[in-house]
Coordinates of C-alpha atoms and ligand atoms in Angstrom, one line a residue:
M1 CA -16.0 -0.4 11.8
P2 CA -12.3 0.2 12.3
K3 CA -9.9 -1.9 10.4
D4 CA -8.2 -4.7 12.2
L5 CA -6.9 -8.2 11.7
R6 CA -10.5 -9.5 11.8
T7 CA -11.8 -7.1 9.1
Y8 CA -8.8 -8.1 7.0
L9 CA -9.4 -11.9 7.5
A10 CA -13.1 -11.3 6.4
D11 CA -11.7 -9.5 3.2
L12 CA -9.3 -12.3 2.5
E13 CA -12.0 -14.9 2.8
R14 CA -14.3 -13.1 0.4
E15 CA -11.5 -11.9 -2.2
L16 CA -8.9 -14.7 -2.1
P17 CA -10.6 -17.8 -0.5
E18 CA -8.1 -20.0 -2.2
E19 CA -5.3 -18.3 -0.2
F20 CA -6.7 -19.0 3.3
V21 CA -6.7 -22.2 5.2
R22 CA -8.2 -22.7 8.6
V23 CA -6.7 -25.6 10.8
E24 CA -9.5 -26.6 13.4
R25 CA -7.6 -29.7 14.8
E26 CA -5.8 -29.2 18.1
I27 CA -2.1 -28.6 17.6
S28 CA 0.9 -27.8 19.8
A29 CA 2.9 -24.4 19.5
E30 CA 6.1 -26.4 19.8
F31 CA 7.2 -27.2 16.3
E32 CA 3.7 -28.7 15.2
V33 CA 2.4 -25.4 13.8
T34 CA 5.5 -24.9 11.8
A35 CA 5.7 -28.6 10.6
V36 CA 2.2 -27.9 8.9
L37 CA 3.7 -24.7 7.3
Q38 CA 6.8 -26.6 6.2
H39 CA 4.7 -29.3 4.5
L40 CA 2.8 -26.5 2.6
D41 CA 6.1 -24.9 1.7
D42 CA 7.5 -28.1 0.5
A43 CA 4.6 -28.4 -1.8
G44 CA 5.2 -24.9 -3.2
R45 CA 2.1 -23.4 -1.3
F46 CA 2.1 -20.4 0.8
P47 CA -1.4 -19.6 2.0
A48 CA -2.3 -17.7 5.2
V49 CA -3.0 -20.2 7.9
L50 CA -5.3 -19.7 10.8
F51 CA -4.7 -22.3 13.4
E52 CA -7.9 -22.3 15.7
N53 CA -7.0 -24.7 18.5
V54 CA -3.4 -24.3 19.5
R55 CA -2.0 -25.3 22.9
D56 CA -0.3 -22.6 25.0
L57 CA 3.0 -23.0 26.8
S58 CA 1.0 -24.5 29.7
G59 CA -0.5 -27.0 27.5
R60 CA -4.0 -25.7 27.4
P61 CA -5.8 -25.8 24.0
G62 CA -8.2 -23.3 22.4
H63 CA -5.9 -20.6 21.4
R64 CA -5.8 -19.0 17.9
A65 CA -2.6 -18.3 15.9
L66 CA -2.2 -16.9 12.4
M67 CA 0.8 -17.4 10.2
N68 CA 1.9 -16.7 6.6
V69 CA -0.4 -13.6 6.0
V70 CA 2.1 -11.6 4.1
A71 CA 3.7 -14.4 2.1
S72 CA 1.9 -13.5 -1.0
R73 CA 1.8 -10.1 -2.9
R74 CA -1.8 -10.6 -3.7
R75 CA -2.6 -10.6 -0.1
I76 CA -0.3 -7.6 0.5
A77 CA -2.2 -5.8 -2.3
L78 CA -5.5 -6.6 -0.5
A79 CA -4.0 -5.2 2.7
V80 CA -2.9 -1.9 1.3
G81 CA -6.4 -1.2 -0.3
L82 CA -5.6 -2.5 -3.7
R83 CA -7.4 -5.3 -5.8
P84 CA -5.5 -8.6 -5.4
D85 CA -4.7 -8.4 -9.3
Q86 CA -2.8 -5.2 -8.6
Y87 CA 0.2 -6.9 -6.9
R88 CA 2.9 -5.8 -9.2
T89 CA 4.2 -2.3 -9.3
E90 CA 1.0 -0.9 -7.7
V91 CA 2.1 -2.5 -4.3
T92 CA 5.6 -1.1 -4.6
H93 CA 4.4 2.4 -5.3
R94 CA 1.6 2.3 -2.6
I95 CA 4.0 1.1 0.1
A96 CA 6.8 3.7 -1.0
S97 CA 4.3 6.6 -1.2
A98 CA 2.9 5.8 2.2
G99 CA 6.4 6.2 3.6
N100 CA 6.6 9.8 2.3
E101 CA 3.2 10.9 3.6
P102 CA 2.7 10.1 7.2
R103 CA -1.0 10.8 8.2
P104 CA -2.5 11.7 11.7
T105 CA -3.5 9.2 14.2
V106 CA -6.4 9.4 16.7
T107 CA -6.5 8.5 20.4
V108 CA -9.6 6.8 21.7
P109 CA -10.9 6.2 25.3
R110 CA -10.2 2.8 26.9
S111 CA -13.9 2.1 26.8
D112 CA -13.8 2.1 23.0
A113 CA -10.6 0.0 22.7
P114 CA -11.1 -3.8 22.0
V115 CA -7.3 -4.5 23.2
K116 CA -8.4 -3.5 26.6
E117 CA -11.2 -6.3 26.9
F118 CA -8.8 -8.3 29.2
V119 CA -6.0 -6.7 31.2
F120 CA -3.3 -8.4 33.2
I121 CA -0.9 -6.3 35.3
G122 CA 2.0 -7.0 37.5
K123 CA 2.0 -10.4 39.2
D124 CA -1.0 -11.5 37.0
V125 CA 1.2 -11.4 33.9
D126 CA 2.1 -14.8 32.6
L127 CA 3.4 -15.5 29.1
R128 CA 2.7 -19.2 29.5
N129 CA -0.9 -18.5 28.8
F130 CA -0.2 -17.8 25.2
P131 CA 0.7 -20.1 22.1
I132 CA 4.1 -18.7 21.6
I133 CA 5.5 -20.6 18.5
R134 CA 8.6 -22.6 18.8
Q135 CA 9.6 -22.7 15.1
H136 CA 12.8 -24.6 14.3
E137 CA 14.7 -27.4 16.0
M138 CA 17.7 -25.5 17.3
D139 CA 15.8 -22.2 18.2
G140 CA 16.7 -21.1 21.8
G141 CA 13.1 -21.2 22.8
P142 CA 9.6 -20.1 21.6
F143 CA 9.8 -16.6 19.8
F144 CA 7.5 -13.8 19.3
T145 CA 8.3 -12.3 15.9
M146 CA 6.2 -9.2 15.6
N147 CA 6.2 -5.5 16.2
M148 CA 8.0 -3.7 18.8
I149 CA 7.1 0.0 19.6
N150 CA 9.2 2.5 21.3
V151 CA 9.4 6.3 21.6
D152 CA 12.3 8.7 21.0
P153 CA 12.8 10.4 24.5
E154 CA 14.0 13.6 22.9
T155 CA 11.2 14.2 20.2
G156 CA 8.4 11.9 21.4
T157 CA 8.4 10.4 17.8
Y158 CA 7.1 6.7 17.6
N159 CA 9.1 4.0 16.2
G160 CA 8.0 0.5 15.1
A161 CA 9.9 -2.5 13.9
F162 CA 9.8 -6.2 13.7
Q163 CA 11.9 -7.4 16.6
R164 CA 12.0 -11.0 17.8
L165 CA 11.5 -11.7 21.6
M166 CA 12.7 -15.0 22.9
Y167 CA 10.5 -16.4 25.9
R168 CA 12.6 -16.7 29.0
S169 CA 10.1 -16.7 31.9
P170 CA 6.4 -16.0 32.6
N171 CA 7.4 -12.1 32.8
E172 CA 10.7 -11.9 30.9
T173 CA 11.9 -12.2 27.2
G174 CA 15.1 -11.4 25.4
T175 CA 15.7 -9.3 22.4
C176 CA 18.4 -9.1 19.6
M177 CA 18.5 -5.5 18.1
A178 CA 20.5 -4.6 15.0
P179 CA 21.8 -0.9 14.9
F180 CA 18.6 0.5 13.6
D181 CA 16.0 3.0 15.1
T182 CA 14.7 0.8 17.8
Y183 CA 18.3 0.3 19.1
A184 CA 19.1 4.0 18.7
I185 CA 16.1 4.9 21.0
Y186 CA 17.1 2.1 23.6
K187 CA 20.7 3.8 23.5
R188 CA 19.2 7.3 24.2
Y189 CA 17.5 6.0 27.3
Q190 CA 20.5 4.0 28.4
A191 CA 22.7 7.2 28.0
M192 CA 20.3 8.8 30.6
G193 CA 20.7 5.8 32.9
K194 CA 16.9 4.9 32.2
A195 CA 15.0 1.9 31.1
C196 CA 13.4 1.9 27.7
P197 CA 9.5 1.5 27.7
I198 CA 8.3 -0.8 24.9
A199 CA 4.9 -2.1 23.7
Y200 CA 4.8 -5.3 21.6
V201 CA 2.0 -5.7 19.1
M202 CA 0.9 -9.3 18.6
G203 CA -1.5 -8.9 15.6
H204 CA -3.2 -6.1 13.8
H205 CA -4.2 -5.4 10.2
P206 CA -1.4 -6.3 8.0
A207 CA -1.1 -2.8 6.6
F208 CA 0.1 -1.9 10.2
E209 CA 2.5 -4.8 10.0
L210 CA 3.8 -3.5 6.6
A211 CA 4.3 0.0 8.2
M212 CA 6.2 -1.3 11.2
G213 CA 8.6 -3.3 8.7
M214 CA 9.5 -0.3 6.8
R215 CA 12.9 1.4 7.3
L216 CA 12.0 5.0 7.6
P217 CA 13.9 8.2 8.6
F218 CA 14.3 8.5 12.4
T219 CA 12.1 11.4 12.5
T220 CA 9.0 9.7 10.8
S221 CA 6.4 8.2 13.0
E222 CA 5.7 4.6 11.9
Y223 CA 2.3 4.9 13.5
E224 CA 1.5 7.8 11.1
V225 CA 2.8 5.7 8.1
A226 CA 0.3 2.9 9.3
S227 CA -2.6 5.6 9.2
N228 CA -1.7 6.0 5.4
L229 CA -1.3 2.5 4.5
M230 CA -4.4 1.5 6.5
G231 CA -6.3 4.3 4.6
E232 CA -7.9 5.6 8.0
P233 CA -6.3 7.1 11.1
L234 CA -4.8 4.5 13.3
R235 CA -6.7 4.3 16.7
L236 CA -4.4 4.5 19.7
V237 CA -5.1 4.2 23.4
E238 CA -3.1 4.8 26.6
S239 CA -0.9 1.8 27.8
E240 CA -1.5 0.5 31.2
T241 CA 2.1 0.9 32.2
F242 CA 3.2 4.4 30.8
A243 CA -0.2 5.9 30.1
D244 CA 0.0 8.6 27.4
K245 CA 3.8 8.5 27.3
L246 CA 3.4 5.3 25.3
L247 CA 0.2 4.9 23.4
V248 CA -0.7 1.4 21.9
P249 CA -2.9 0.4 19.0
A250 CA -6.6 0.3 20.2
D251 CA -7.7 -2.5 17.6
A252 CA -4.6 -4.8 18.1
E253 CA -5.3 -8.4 19.1
M254 CA -2.8 -8.3 22.1
V255 CA -0.3 -5.8 23.4
I256 CA 2.6 -6.9 25.7
E257 CA 4.0 -3.8 27.7
G258 CA 7.3 -3.7 29.5
Y259 CA 10.7 -2.1 29.4
M260 CA 14.3 -2.9 28.6
P261 CA 16.7 -2.1 31.5
P262 CA 19.7 -0.1 30.6
D263 CA 22.2 -2.6 32.1
V264 CA 21.2 -6.1 31.8
M265 CA 22.3 -8.5 29.0
K266 CA 21.6 -12.3 28.8
A267 CA 22.3 -15.0 26.2
E268 CA 19.8 -14.9 23.5
G269 CA 19.3 -17.3 20.4
P270 CA 20.1 -19.3 18.4
F271 CA 17.1 -18.2 16.1
G272 CA 16.2 -19.5 12.6
E273 CA 17.0 -16.3 10.5
W274 CA 15.9 -14.8 7.1
S275 CA 18.9 -16.6 5.5
G276 CA 17.4 -20.1 6.2
Y277 CA 20.3 -20.5 8.7
Y278 CA 20.4 -20.2 12.5
S279 CA 22.1 -17.1 13.9
G280 CA 24.3 -18.0 16.9
Q281 CA 23.6 -17.3 20.5
R282 CA 24.8 -13.9 21.6
Q283 CA 24.3 -11.4 24.7
G284 CA 21.1 -9.5 24.1
E285 CA 19.0 -6.8 26.0
I286 CA 16.0 -8.2 27.9
V287 CA 12.3 -7.1 28.2
K288 CA 10.6 -7.2 31.7
V289 CA 7.0 -7.6 31.0
T290 CA 4.7 -5.3 33.2
A291 CA 1.3 -5.8 31.5
I292 CA -0.6 -7.7 28.9
T293 CA -3.9 -6.6 27.4
H294 CA -5.8 -8.5 24.7
R295 CA -9.2 -8.9 22.9
A296 CA -11.5 -11.8 23.8
D297 CA -10.2 -14.9 22.0
P298 CA -7.2 -13.2 20.4
I299 CA -5.8 -14.1 17.1
L300 CA -2.0 -14.1 17.8
R301 CA 0.1 -13.3 14.7
T302 CA 3.6 -14.7 14.1
I303 CA 6.0 -14.4 11.2
F304 CA 7.1 -17.9 9.9
A305 CA 10.9 -17.0 10.2
G306 CA 13.3 -17.9 7.6
H307 CA 10.5 -18.6 5.1
R308 CA 8.7 -16.6 2.5
E309 CA 6.8 -14.1 4.6
H310 CA 10.0 -13.1 6.6
T311 CA 11.4 -11.3 3.6
S312 CA 8.3 -10.4 1.7
L313 CA 7.5 -7.0 3.3
G314 CA 8.8 -4.9 0.2
G315 CA 10.6 -2.5 2.7
W316 CA 13.2 -1.4 0.0
E317 CA 11.4 -2.3 -3.2
G318 CA 10.1 1.3 -3.4
E319 CA 13.4 3.1 -2.9
I320 CA 15.1 0.8 -5.5
F321 CA 12.3 1.8 -7.9
R322 CA 12.6 5.4 -7.2
R323 CA 16.5 5.4 -7.7
A324 CA 16.4 3.1 -10.7
S325 CA 13.7 5.0 -12.6
Q326 CA 15.4 8.3 -11.7
A327 CA 18.5 7.0 -13.5
V328 CA 16.5 5.4 -16.5
P329 CA 13.0 6.7 -17.1
G330 CA 12.0 3.6 -19.0
V331 CA 12.1 1.5 -15.9
R332 CA 8.9 -0.2 -15.5
A333 CA 8.9 -2.6 -12.5
V334 CA 11.2 -3.7 -9.7
S335 CA 10.9 -7.0 -7.8
V336 CA 12.8 -8.0 -4.7
A337 CA 12.2 -11.6 -5.5
P338 CA 11.2 -14.4 -3.0
S339 CA 14.1 -16.8 -4.1
G340 CA 16.8 -14.3 -2.9
V341 CA 15.4 -13.6 0.6
G342 CA 15.7 -9.9 -0.1
M343 CA 19.0 -10.1 -2.2
H344 CA 17.8 -10.8 -5.7
V345 CA 16.5 -7.7 -7.5
Y346 CA 15.0 -8.0 -10.9
I347 CA 14.3 -4.8 -13.0
S348 CA 12.2 -4.5 -16.2
L349 CA 12.7 -1.5 -18.5
K350 CA 11.9 -0.2 -21.9
K351 CA 15.5 0.1 -23.3
R352 CA 16.4 3.1 -25.3
V353 CA 20.1 2.4 -25.6
D354 CA 22.4 -0.6 -24.7
G355 CA 23.7 1.3 -21.7
D356 CA 20.3 1.7 -19.9
P357 CA 20.3 -1.7 -18.1
K358 CA 23.6 -1.1 -16.4
A359 CA 22.6 2.4 -15.3
A360 CA 19.5 1.1 -14.0
A361 CA 21.3 -1.6 -12.0
L362 CA 24.0 0.6 -10.6
A363 CA 21.3 3.0 -9.3
A364 CA 19.5 0.1 -7.7
A365 CA 22.8 -1.1 -6.3
S366 CA 23.1 2.0 -4.4
V367 CA 20.3 1.2 -1.9
G368 CA 22.6 -1.8 -0.8
F369 CA 21.8 -5.5 0.2
A370 CA 21.3 -6.7 -3.3
K371 CA 23.5 -9.5 -4.3
L372 CA 22.1 -10.2 -7.8
I373 CA 20.6 -7.9 -10.1
I374 CA 19.1 -8.9 -13.4
V375 CA 17.7 -6.4 -15.7
V376 CA 15.2 -7.6 -18.4
D377 CA 13.1 -6.1 -21.3
D378 CA 9.6 -4.9 -20.5
D379 CA 8.0 -8.0 -22.2
I380 CA 9.0 -9.9 -18.9
D381 CA 6.9 -9.9 -15.8
V382 CA 9.4 -9.6 -13.1
F383 CA 7.1 -10.9 -10.6
Q384 CA 7.2 -14.4 -12.4
E385 CA 10.7 -15.6 -11.7
E386 CA 10.6 -18.2 -14.5
Q387 CA 10.0 -15.5 -16.9
V388 CA 13.2 -13.5 -15.7
W389 CA 15.3 -16.8 -15.8
W390 CA 14.1 -17.6 -19.3
A391 CA 15.4 -14.1 -20.3
V392 CA 18.8 -15.0 -18.7
A393 CA 18.9 -18.3 -20.6
V394 CA 18.2 -16.8 -24.0
R395 CA 19.3 -13.2 -23.8
F396 CA 22.5 -13.4 -21.9
Q397 CA 26.0 -15.0 -22.1
A398 CA 28.1 -15.6 -19.0
H399 CA 31.1 -13.7 -20.2
D400 CA 29.0 -10.6 -19.9
I401 CA 28.5 -10.8 -16.3
D402 CA 29.7 -7.8 -14.1
V403 CA 30.8 -8.4 -10.4
I404 CA 31.3 -5.6 -8.1
R405 CA 33.0 -6.2 -4.8
G406 CA 32.5 -4.5 -1.4
V407 CA 28.9 -3.5 -1.8
K408 CA 26.7 -3.1 1.4
G409 CA 25.7 -6.6 2.6
S410 CA 24.7 -8.6 5.7
I411 CA 26.9 -11.0 7.9
I412 CA 23.5 -13.1 8.3
D413 CA 24.2 -14.3 4.9
P414 CA 26.6 -17.2 5.7
S415 CA 28.5 -17.1 2.6
N416 CA 29.6 -13.6 3.5
I417 CA 33.0 -13.3 5.3
H418 CA 33.0 -9.5 5.7
P419 CA 30.5 -8.3 8.3
T420 CA 29.0 -5.4 6.2
A421 CA 30.1 -5.8 2.5
H422 CA 29.5 -8.7 -0.1
S423 CA 29.9 -9.0 -3.7
L424 CA 27.1 -8.0 -6.3
A425 CA 26.6 -9.7 -9.8
I426 CA 24.8 -7.7 -12.4
I427 CA 23.3 -9.5 -15.3
D428 CA 21.9 -7.5 -18.4
A429 CA 19.4 -9.9 -19.8
T430 CA 17.9 -7.6 -22.3
E431 CA 17.9 -8.0 -26.1
A432 CA 21.2 -6.4 -27.6
K433 CA 20.0 -3.3 -29.6
S434 CA 23.3 -3.6 -31.7
R435 CA 22.0 -6.7 -33.6
P436 CA 18.6 -8.1 -34.6
F437 CA 16.9 -10.7 -32.3
P438 CA 14.3 -13.3 -33.8
T439 CA 10.7 -12.7 -33.1
R440 CA 9.2 -14.0 -29.8
L441 CA 6.4 -16.8 -30.2
R442 CA 2.9 -16.1 -29.1
V443 CA -0.6 -17.6 -29.7
P444 CA -2.5 -15.0 -32.0
E445 CA -3.7 -12.2 -29.8
K446 CA -7.2 -12.3 -31.5
V447 CA -7.7 -15.9 -30.5
L448 CA -6.5 -15.3 -27.0
Q449 CA -9.2 -12.6 -26.8
R450 CA -11.9 -14.9 -28.1
I451 CA -11.1 -18.2 -26.1
K452 CA -11.8 -17.6 -22.4
L453 CA -10.2 -20.0 -19.9
E454 CA -13.3 -20.3 -17.8
D455 CA -15.3 -21.7 -20.8
Y456 CA -12.9 -24.6 -21.2
V457 CA -11.1 -25.3 -17.9
P458 CA -13.0 -26.0 -14.6
G459 CA -12.5 -23.4 -11.8
R460 CA -10.6 -25.6 -9.4
D461 CA -7.9 -26.4 -11.9
R462 CA -7.5 -22.6 -12.8
V463 CA -6.6 -21.6 -9.2
K464 CA -3.1 -21.8 -7.9
V465 CA -2.6 -21.3 -4.1
S466 CA 0.2 -19.0 -3.5
Ligands
FMN1 C1 9.9 -11.2 11.0 C2 11.1 -10.1 11.2 C3 11.7 -10.2 12.4 C4 12.8 -9.3 12.6 N1 13.4 -9.4 13.8 C5 14.5 -8.5 14.0 C6 15.2 -8.6 15.2 O1 15.0 -9.5 16.1 N2 16.1 -7.6 15.5 C7 16.4 -6.6 14.6 O2 17.2 -5.8 14.7 N3 15.7 -6.5 13.3 C8 14.7 -7.5 13.1 N4 14.1 -7.5 12.0 C9 14.2 -6.2 11.0 C10 13.9 -5.0 11.4 O3 12.5 -5.0 11.8 C11 13.9 -3.9 10.4 O4 15.4 -3.7 10.0 C12 13.3 -2.7 10.7 O5 13.3 -1.8 9.5 C13 14.1 -2.0 11.7 O6 13.3 -0.8 12.0 P1 13.8 0.4 13.0 O7 14.9 1.1 12.3 O8 12.5 1.2 13.1 O9 14.4 -0.2 14.2 C14 13.1 -8.3 11.7 C15 12.3 -8.2 10.5 C16 11.3 -9.1 10.2 C17 10.5 -9.1 9.0

């Protein structure tokens, strides 16, 4: 059976049942789904949540919506073919290496494509038939937050990204594109005076999602990177609107097809951004919807914007690891930590000399976006933020902090007054080599080996839902 969102949910239920919640009760797509997620967040819990009875925009119940899937590294590990306990550096390496090794896709006939079970074209298109989630109080409308696909008209290379789409009418949505590859392709069509064809994927195996979220060279096909991350060729099928000029994933839950006209801009937003603040309203391109195809009883995937899964996709962790470990071979692990919404980077290393931490931090800084880089010794697990901050507390003094101004940053961070540059702080929280440090405390290793937790503490108290 080909991999899809359903095979993944079966894996999740089997391997990590404590990280998967089903909500059977009827619920509205307007703020109520996100209210449940907010309550979980407030309790420090981030399970994947499948809402099984959501009302669509016309008020009809019975739809399925899936949120928070990639809000945990254990679930990401499972998605990319690792064991859940391989969620640390193994995930970093797996995602980074997939980016370097695109693999072929395969095209299948329509009869073999579950996404074609239901097909709506032209005047039959009506976005109100779906539970588009309205997330935060001041959002400009309900938003899709998933994967837009477009194709470079010059080379035919497929590009995928997360791009939000704001519901505007039964067959129109609005976009907001930063100047990355999706936008560059739109501009190429615009220069030819043509509309840019797009397909929008609302749910697939999370390895597919992860591939779409990666920032790859313009010439790399994100579909082919998805083939690598999924561990099997991504199955594609002709679209209704553009036939073989725009292939779409055959095993997706739902695909929206359409085009961005070259010459129409409309007000878009506000939208609750990754920073935890709203972005303002602005003029954005629009998407005219030409067709919707979906599986029976589709599971529509949405990212909970401005919360943990929005910035958990590990897009640049691999590149930071590559640069830092090139500078300092003793680098053991890199974490782009949840607390910093992508801007806090923790590096652990086996230090040879006192200059190693700064060298590793500066190499990591060259990727841009980091606002705080903390370097720790290799006894610290950088995926446990409390451990990192313990090292800061007892191995660092504030007068040793380094601040570098004018490093590549983002205007979406509201504390930033420059549109593209911010300040970076580097903290070396490693034990100084130049003087002796006392010995760290630890329960005797022999006794730890002998005393098994499961023999003393009941199962349910051992598990922490993440
Ligand atoms: C949930 C989510 C929503 C996003 N929404 C947008 C968006 O609306 N516009 C945008 O330009 N980038 C958005 N991004 C970031 C892009 O997906 C990301 O920069 C991507 O690497 C761009 O890929 P591309 O270079 O192939 O266009 C979003 C990211 C996530 C995780």
